[in-house]
XYZ file of N, CA, C and O in Angstrom:
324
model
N -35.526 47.182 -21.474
C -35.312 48.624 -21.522
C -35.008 49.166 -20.132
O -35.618 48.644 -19.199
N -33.925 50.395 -19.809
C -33.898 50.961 -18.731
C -34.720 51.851 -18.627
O -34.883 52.572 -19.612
N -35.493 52.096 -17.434
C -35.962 53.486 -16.967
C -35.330 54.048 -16.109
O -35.822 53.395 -15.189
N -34.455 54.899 -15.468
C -33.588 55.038 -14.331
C -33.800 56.511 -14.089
O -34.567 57.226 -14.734
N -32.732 57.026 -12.695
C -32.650 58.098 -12.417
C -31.546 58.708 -12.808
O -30.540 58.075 -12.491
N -31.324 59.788 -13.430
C -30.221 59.866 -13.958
C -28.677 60.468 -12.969
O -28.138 61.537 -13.256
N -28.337 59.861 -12.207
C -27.234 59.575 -10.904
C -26.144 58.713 -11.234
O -26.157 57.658 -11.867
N -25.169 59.350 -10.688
C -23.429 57.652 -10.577
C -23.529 57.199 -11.875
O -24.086 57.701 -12.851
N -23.069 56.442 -11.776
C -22.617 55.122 -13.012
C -23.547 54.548 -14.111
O -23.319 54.009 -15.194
N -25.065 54.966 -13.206
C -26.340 54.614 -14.700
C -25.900 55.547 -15.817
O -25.679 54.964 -16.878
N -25.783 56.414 -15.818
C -25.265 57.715 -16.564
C -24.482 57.306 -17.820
O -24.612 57.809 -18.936
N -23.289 55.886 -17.309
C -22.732 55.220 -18.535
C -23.229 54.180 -19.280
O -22.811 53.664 -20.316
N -24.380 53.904 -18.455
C -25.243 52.881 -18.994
C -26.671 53.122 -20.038
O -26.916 52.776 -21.194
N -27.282 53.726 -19.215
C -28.296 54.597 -20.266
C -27.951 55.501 -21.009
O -27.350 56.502 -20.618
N -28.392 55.204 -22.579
C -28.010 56.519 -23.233
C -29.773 56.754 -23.797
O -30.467 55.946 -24.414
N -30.202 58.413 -23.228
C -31.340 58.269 -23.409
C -31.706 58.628 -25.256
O -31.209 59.400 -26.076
N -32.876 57.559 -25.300
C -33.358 58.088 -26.307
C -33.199 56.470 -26.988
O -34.092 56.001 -27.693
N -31.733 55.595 -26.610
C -31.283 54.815 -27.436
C -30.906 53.473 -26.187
O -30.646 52.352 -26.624
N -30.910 53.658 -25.071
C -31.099 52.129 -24.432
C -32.265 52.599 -23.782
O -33.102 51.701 -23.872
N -32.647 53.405 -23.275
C -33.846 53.595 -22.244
C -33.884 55.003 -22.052
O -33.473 55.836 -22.860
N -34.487 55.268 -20.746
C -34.725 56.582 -20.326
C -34.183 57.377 -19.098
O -34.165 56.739 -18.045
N -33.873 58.275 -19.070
C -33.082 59.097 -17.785
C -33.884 60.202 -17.297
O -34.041 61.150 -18.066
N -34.678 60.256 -15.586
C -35.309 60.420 -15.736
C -34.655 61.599 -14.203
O -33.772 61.059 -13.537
N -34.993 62.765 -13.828
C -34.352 63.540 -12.603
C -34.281 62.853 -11.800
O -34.862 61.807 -12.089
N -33.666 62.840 -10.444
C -33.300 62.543 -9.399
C -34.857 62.976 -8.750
O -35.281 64.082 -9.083
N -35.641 62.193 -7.907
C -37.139 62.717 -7.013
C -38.096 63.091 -7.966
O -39.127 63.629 -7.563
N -37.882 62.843 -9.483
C -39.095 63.835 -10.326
C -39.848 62.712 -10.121
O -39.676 61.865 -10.997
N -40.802 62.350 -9.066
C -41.928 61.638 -9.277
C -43.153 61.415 -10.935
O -43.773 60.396 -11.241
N -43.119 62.928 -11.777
C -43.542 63.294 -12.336
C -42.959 62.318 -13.858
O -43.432 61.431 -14.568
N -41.690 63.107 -13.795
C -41.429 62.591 -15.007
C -41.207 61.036 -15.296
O -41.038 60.490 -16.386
N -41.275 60.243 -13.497
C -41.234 59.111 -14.005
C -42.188 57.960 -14.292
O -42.029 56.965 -14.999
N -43.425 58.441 -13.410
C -44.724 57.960 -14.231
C -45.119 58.418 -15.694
O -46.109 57.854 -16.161
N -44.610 59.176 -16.327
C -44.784 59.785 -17.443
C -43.965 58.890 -18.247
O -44.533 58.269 -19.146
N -42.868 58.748 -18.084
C -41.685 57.406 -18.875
C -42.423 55.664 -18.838
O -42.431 54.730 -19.640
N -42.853 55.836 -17.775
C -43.433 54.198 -17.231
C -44.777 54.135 -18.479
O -45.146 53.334 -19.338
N -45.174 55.390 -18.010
C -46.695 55.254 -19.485
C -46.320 54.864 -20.314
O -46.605 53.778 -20.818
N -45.239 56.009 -20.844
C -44.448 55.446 -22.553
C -44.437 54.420 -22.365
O -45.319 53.720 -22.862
N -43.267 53.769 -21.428
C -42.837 52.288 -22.201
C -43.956 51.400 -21.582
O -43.634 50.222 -21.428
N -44.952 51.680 -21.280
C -45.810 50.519 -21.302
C -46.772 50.488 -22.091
O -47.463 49.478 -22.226
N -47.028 51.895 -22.922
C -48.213 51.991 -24.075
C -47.190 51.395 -25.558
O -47.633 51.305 -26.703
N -45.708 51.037 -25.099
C -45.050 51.052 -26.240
C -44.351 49.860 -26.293
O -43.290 49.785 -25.672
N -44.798 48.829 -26.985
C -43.917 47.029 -26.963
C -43.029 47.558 -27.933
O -42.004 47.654 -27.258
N -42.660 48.078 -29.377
C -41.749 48.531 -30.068
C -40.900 48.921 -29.562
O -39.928 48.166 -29.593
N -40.673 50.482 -28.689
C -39.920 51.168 -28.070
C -39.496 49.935 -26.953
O -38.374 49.504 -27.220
N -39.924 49.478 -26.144
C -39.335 48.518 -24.967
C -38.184 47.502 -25.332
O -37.078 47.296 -24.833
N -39.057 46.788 -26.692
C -37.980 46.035 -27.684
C -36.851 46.806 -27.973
O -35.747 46.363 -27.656
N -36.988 48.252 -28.710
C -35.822 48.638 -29.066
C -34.903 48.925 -28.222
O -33.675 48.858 -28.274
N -35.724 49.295 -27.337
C -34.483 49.945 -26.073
C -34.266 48.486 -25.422
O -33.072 48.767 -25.527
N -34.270 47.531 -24.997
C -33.862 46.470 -24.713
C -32.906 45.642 -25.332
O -32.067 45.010 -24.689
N -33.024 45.620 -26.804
C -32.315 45.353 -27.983
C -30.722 46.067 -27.954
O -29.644 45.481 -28.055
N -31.014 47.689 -27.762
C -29.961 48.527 -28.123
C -29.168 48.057 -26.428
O -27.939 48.009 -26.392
N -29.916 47.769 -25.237
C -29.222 47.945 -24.011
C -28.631 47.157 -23.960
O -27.562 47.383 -23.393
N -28.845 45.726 -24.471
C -28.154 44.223 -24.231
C -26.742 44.697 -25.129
O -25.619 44.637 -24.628
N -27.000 45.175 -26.531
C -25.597 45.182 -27.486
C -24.852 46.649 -26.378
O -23.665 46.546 -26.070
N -25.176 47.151 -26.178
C -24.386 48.198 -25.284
C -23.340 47.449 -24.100
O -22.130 47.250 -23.994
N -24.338 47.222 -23.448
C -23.577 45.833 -22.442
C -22.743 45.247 -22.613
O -21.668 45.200 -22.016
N -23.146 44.662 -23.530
C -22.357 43.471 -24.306
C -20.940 44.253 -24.778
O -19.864 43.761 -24.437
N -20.980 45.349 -25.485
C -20.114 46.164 -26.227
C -19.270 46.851 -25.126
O -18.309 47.450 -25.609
N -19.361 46.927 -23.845
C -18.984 48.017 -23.238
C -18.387 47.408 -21.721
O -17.316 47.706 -21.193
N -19.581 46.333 -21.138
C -18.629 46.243 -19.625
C -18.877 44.742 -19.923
O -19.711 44.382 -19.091
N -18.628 43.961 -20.519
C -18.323 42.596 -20.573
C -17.461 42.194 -19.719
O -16.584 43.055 -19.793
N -17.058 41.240 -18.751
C -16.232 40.739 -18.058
C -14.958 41.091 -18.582
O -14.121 41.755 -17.969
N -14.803 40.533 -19.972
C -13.430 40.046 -20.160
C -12.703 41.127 -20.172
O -11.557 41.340 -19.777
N -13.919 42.150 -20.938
C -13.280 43.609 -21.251
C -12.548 44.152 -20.353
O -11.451 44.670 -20.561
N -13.336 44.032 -18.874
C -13.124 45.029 -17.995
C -11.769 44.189 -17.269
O -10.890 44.856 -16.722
N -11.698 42.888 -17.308
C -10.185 42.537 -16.943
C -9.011 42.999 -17.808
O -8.047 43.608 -17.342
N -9.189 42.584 -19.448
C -8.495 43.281 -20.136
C -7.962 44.505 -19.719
O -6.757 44.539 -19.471
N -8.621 45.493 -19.599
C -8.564 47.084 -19.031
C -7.373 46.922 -17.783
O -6.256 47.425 -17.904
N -7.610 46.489 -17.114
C -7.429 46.084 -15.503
C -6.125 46.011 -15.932
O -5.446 47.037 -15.892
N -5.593 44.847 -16.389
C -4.558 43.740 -17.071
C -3.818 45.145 -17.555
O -3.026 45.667 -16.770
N -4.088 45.801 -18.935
C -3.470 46.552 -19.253
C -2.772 47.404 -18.124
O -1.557 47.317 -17.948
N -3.536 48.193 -17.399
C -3.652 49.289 -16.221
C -2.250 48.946 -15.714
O -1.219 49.619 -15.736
N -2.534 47.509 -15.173
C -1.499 47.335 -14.121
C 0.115 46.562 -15.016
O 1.049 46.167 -14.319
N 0.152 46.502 -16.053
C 0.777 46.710 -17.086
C 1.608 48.384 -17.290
O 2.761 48.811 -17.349
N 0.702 48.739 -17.325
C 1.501 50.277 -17.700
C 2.213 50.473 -16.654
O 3.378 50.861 -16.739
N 1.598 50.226 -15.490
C 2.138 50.976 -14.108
C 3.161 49.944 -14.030
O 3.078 49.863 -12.804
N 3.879 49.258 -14.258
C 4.727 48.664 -13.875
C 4.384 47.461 -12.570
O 3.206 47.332 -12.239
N 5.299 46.738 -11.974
C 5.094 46.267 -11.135
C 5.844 47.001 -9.749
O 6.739 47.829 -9.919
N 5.431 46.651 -8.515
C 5.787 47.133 -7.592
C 7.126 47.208 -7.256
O 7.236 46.017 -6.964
N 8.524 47.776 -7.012
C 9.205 47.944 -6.862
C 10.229 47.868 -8.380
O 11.325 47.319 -8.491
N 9.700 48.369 -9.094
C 10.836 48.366 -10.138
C 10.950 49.770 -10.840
O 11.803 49.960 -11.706
């Protein structure tokens, strides 16, 4: 499961509620409060661990992100033409 701050690029990674948790930027508060949850909670840790791996998996996989790439520089043509 993620616990994170919710900043940059975690933002596409955590979706709260359903891989983990997003928690303010410095809220000391709210993030011992998240850490309780998922440690009073083996279900919730599973699920959100469960849902984070198929997210991953579904979303920035290697191949994917060359694919993407591949396409990209596809559209744009090659250099001088």
């Amino acid at each position: 499961p993620m616990l994170a701050s919710a900043v940059g690029g975690i933002l596409d990674v955590v979706v709260p509620g359903e891989t983990g948790e997003l928690v303010p930027p410095r809220d000391v508060e709210a993030l011992a409060a998240s850490l309780r949850s998922l440690v009073g909670d083996a279900e919730l840790r599973r699920r959100y661990g469960t849902a984070g791996r198929r997210r991953v998996e579904e979303h920035f996989r290697l191949e994917g992100e060359v694919d993407a790439w591949d396409r990209l520089f596809r559209e744009l043509g090659r250099p001088g033409e």
